mmCIF file of C-alpha atoms in Angstrom:
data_model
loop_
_atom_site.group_PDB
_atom_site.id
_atom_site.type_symbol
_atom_site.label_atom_id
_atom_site.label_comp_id
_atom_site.label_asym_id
_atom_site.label_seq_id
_atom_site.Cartn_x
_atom_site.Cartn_y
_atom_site.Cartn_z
ATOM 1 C CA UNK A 1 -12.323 -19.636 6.337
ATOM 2 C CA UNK A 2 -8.640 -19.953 7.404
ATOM 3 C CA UNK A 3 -7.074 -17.460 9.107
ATOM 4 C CA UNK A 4 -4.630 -16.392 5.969
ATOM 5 C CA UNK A 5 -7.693 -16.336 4.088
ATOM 6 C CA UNK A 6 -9.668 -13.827 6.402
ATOM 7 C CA UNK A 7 -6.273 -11.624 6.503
ATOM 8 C CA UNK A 8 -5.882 -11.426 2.496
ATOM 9 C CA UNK A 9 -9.968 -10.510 2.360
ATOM 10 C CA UNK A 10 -9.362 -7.689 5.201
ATOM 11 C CA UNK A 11 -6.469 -6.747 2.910
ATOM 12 C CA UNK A 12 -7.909 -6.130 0.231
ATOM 13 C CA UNK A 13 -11.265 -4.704 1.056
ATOM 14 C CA UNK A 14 -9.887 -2.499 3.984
ATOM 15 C CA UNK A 15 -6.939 -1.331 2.169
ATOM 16 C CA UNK A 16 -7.858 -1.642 -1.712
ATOM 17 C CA UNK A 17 -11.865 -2.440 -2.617
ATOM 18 C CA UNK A 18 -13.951 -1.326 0.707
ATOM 19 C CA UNK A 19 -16.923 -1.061 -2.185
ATOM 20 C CA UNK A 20 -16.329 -4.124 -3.395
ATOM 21 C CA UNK A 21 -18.515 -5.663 -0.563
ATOM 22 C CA UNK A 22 -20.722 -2.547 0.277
ATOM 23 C CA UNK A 23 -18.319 -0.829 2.598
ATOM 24 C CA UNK A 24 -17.715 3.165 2.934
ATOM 25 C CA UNK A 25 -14.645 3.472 4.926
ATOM 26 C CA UNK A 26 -14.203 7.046 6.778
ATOM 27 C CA UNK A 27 -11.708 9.326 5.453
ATOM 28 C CA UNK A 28 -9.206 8.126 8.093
ATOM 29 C CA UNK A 29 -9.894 4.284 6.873
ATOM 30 C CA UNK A 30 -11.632 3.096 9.588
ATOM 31 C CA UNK A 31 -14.816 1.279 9.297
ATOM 32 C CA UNK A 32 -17.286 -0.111 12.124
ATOM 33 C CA UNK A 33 -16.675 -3.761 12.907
ATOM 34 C CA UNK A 34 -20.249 -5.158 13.087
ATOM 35 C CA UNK A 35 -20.759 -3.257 9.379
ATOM 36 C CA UNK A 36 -17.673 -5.049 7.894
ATOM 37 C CA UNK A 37 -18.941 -8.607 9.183
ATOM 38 C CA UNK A 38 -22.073 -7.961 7.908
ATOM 39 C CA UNK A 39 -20.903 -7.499 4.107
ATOM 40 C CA UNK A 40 -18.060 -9.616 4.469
ATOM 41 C CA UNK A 41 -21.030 -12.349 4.774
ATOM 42 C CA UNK A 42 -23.500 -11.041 2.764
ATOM 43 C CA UNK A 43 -20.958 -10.943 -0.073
ATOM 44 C CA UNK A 44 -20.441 -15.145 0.838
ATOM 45 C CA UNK A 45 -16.945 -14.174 3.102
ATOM 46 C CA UNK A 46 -18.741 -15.042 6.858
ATOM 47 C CA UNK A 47 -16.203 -14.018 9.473
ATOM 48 C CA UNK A 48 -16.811 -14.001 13.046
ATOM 49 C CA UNK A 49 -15.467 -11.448 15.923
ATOM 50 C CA UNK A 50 -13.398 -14.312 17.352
ATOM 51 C CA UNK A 51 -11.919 -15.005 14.145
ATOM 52 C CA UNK A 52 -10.945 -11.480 12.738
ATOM 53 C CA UNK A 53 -9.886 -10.756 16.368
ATOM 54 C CA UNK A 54 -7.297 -13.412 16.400
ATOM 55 C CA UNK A 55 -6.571 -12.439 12.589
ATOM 56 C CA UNK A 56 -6.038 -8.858 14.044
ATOM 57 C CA UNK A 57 -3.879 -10.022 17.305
ATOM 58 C CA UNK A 58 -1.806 -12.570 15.070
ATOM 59 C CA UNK A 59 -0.756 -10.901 12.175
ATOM 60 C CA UNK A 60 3.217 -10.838 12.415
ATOM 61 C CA UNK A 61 3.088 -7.501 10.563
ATOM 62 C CA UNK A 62 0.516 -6.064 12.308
ATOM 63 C CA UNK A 63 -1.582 -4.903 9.355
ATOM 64 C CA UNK A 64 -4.972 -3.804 11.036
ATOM 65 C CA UNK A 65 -5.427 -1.730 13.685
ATOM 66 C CA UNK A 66 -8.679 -1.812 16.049
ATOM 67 C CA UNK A 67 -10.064 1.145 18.263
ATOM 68 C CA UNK A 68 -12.601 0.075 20.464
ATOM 69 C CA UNK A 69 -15.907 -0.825 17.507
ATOM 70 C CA UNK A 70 -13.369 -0.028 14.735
ATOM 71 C CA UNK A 71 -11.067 -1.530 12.194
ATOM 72 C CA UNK A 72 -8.736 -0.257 9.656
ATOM 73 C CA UNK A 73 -5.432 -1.518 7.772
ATOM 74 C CA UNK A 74 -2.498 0.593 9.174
ATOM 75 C CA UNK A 75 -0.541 1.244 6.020
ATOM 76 C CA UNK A 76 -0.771 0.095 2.140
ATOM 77 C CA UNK A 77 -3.857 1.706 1.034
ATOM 78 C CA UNK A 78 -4.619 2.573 -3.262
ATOM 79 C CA UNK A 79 -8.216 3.871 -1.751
ATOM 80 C CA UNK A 80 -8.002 7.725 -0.837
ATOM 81 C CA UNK A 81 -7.560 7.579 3.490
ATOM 82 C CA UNK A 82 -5.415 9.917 5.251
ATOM 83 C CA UNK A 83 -4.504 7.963 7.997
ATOM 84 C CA UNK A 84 -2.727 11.290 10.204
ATOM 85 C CA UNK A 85 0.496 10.263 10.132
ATOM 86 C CA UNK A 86 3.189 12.749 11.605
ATOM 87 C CA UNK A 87 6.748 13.122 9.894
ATOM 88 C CA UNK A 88 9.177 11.528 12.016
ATOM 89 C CA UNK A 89 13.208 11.680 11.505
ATOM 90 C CA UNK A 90 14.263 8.564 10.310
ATOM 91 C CA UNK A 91 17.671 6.695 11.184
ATOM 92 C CA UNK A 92 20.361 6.820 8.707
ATOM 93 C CA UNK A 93 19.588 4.084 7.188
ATOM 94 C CA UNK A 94 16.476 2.147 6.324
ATOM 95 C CA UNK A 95 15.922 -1.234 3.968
ATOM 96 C CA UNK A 96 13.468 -1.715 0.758
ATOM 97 C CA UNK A 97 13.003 -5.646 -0.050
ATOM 98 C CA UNK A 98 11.790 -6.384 -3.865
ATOM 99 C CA UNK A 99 12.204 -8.849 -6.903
ATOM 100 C CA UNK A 100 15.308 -9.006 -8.443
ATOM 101 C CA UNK A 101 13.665 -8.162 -11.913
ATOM 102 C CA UNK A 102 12.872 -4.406 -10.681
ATOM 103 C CA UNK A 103 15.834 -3.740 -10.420
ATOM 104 C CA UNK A 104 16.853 -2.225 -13.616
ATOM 105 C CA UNK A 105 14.329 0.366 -13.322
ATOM 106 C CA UNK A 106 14.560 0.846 -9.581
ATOM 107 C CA UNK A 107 18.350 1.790 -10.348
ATOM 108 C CA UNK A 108 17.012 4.136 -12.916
ATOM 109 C CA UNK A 109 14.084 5.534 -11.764
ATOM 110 C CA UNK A 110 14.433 5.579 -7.827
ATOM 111 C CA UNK A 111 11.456 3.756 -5.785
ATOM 112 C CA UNK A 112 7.809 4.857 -6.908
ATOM 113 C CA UNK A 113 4.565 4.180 -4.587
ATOM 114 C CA UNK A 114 2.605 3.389 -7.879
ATOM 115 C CA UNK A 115 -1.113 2.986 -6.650
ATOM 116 C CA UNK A 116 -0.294 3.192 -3.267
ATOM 117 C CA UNK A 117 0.216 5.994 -0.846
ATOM 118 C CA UNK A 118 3.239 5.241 0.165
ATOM 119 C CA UNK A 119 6.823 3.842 -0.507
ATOM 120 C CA UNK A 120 7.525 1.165 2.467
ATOM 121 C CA UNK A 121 10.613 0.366 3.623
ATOM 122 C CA UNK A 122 11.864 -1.293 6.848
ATOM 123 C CA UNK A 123 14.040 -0.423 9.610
ATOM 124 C CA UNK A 124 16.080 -4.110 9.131
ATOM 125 C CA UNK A 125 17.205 -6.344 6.516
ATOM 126 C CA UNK A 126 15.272 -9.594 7.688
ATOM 127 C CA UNK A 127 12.072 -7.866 7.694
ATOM 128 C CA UNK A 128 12.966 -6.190 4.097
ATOM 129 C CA UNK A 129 13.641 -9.703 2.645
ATOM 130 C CA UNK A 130 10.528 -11.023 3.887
ATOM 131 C CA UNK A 131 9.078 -8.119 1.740
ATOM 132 C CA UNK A 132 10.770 -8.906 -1.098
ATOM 133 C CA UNK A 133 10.194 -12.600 -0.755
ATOM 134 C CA UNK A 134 6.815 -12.349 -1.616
ATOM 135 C CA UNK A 135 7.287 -10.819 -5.031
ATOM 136 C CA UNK A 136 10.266 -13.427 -6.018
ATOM 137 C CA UNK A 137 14.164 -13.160 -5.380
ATOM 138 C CA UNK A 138 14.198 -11.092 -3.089
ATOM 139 C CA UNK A 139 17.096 -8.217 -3.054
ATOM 140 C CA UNK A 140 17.318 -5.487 0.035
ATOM 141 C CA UNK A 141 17.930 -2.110 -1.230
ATOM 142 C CA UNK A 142 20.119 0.229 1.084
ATOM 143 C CA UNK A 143 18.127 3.889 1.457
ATOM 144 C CA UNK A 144 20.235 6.408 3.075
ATOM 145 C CA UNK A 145 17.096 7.753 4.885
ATOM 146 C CA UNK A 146 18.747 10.526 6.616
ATOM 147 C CA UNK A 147 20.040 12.165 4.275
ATOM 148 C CA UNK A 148 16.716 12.200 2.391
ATOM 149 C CA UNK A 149 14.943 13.891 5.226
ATOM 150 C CA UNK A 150 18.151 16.393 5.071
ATOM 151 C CA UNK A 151 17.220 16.741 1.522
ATOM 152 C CA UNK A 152 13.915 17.556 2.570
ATOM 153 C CA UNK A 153 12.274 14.673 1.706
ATOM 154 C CA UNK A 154 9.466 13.411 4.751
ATOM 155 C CA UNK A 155 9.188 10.263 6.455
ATOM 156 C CA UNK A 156 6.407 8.629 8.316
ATOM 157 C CA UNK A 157 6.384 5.361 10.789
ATOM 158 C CA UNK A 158 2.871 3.376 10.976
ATOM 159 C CA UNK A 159 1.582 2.209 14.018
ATOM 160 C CA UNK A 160 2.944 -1.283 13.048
ATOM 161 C CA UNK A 161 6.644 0.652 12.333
ATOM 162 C CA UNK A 162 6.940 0.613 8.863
ATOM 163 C CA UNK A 163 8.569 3.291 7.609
ATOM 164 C CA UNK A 164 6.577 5.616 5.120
ATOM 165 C CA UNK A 165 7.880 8.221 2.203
ATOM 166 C CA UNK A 166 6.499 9.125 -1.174
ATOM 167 C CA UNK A 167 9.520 8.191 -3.036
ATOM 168 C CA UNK A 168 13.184 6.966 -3.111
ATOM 169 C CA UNK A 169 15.433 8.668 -6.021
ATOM 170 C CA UNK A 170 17.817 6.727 -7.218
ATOM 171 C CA UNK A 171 20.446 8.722 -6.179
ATOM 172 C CA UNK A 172 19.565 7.876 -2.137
ATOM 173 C CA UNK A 173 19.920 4.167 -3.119
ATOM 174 C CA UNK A 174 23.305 2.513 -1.338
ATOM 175 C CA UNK A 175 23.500 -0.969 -3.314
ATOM 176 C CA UNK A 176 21.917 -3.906 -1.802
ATOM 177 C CA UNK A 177 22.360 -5.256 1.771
#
């Protein structure tokens, strides 16, 4: 299995379907390493340690996080995990990259987390359109970030720094970048 490969499987089972190959993960999302290799194979998915290691180390957005015997995804979770992030103060301005279709409804409706936990944004434009890239023509959303948190509205940075909050109203968007 290709490296890609092993990072959309860890993706989804570590972030979306742990019980989809067996898995329990703890209530802060981790899981013991040996355990997920063991039902990544037994559910036809046979990863080594070398490989997810390498997954883990070369992942430009730095999606899983390991702790000595442990591995979870850092952000991006629909399964219940509370991964204890702190609210942070974020700059003035931060970036949200989507499809070009949403945005109708994003101008509407402000930026929902659907199934997720969390809205992510970005603390750049490049890394926003990379983002958005992936879900067609990509457009960068402005969020005036600071003056959400002034609004009282909280903001959290993962340890792979994207930037966390539970929405976006419309009214914090600044046009596109």
């Amino acid at each position: 299995m290709d490296t890609v490969k092993i990072s959309k499987r860890l993706s989804y089972v570590l972030r979306h379907a742990p019980e989809s190959i067996g898995i329990t993960l703890s209530p802060d999302g981790w899981v013991q390493i040996d355990t997920l290799l063991r039902a990544l194979a037994a559910h036809g998915h046979r990863v080594t340690r070398a490989q997810l290691d390498t997954v883990v180390a070369d992942n430009d957005k730095q999606r899983f996080a390991v702790d000595g015997d442990r591995i979870r995804a850092s952000q991006g979770h629909s399964v219940q995990v509370e991964l204890g992030l702190t609210p942070v103060e974020p700059p003035e301005l931060l970036y949200h990259g989507t499809a070009r279709r949403n945005l109708a409804s994003i101008y509407a409706d402000g930026v929902h987390r659907g199934s997720r936990h969390h809205v992510h944004l970005s603390a750049d434009a490049q890394t926003a359109h990379k983002v958005g890239s992936r879900h067609g023509a990509p457009v960068i959303l402005v969020v005036a970030a600071a003056a959400m948190a002034d609004d009282g509205h909280h903001f959290y940075r993962s340890a792979n720094d994207v930037w966390l909050t539970d929405e976006v109203p419309a009214r914090y968007l600044r046009g596109e970048a």
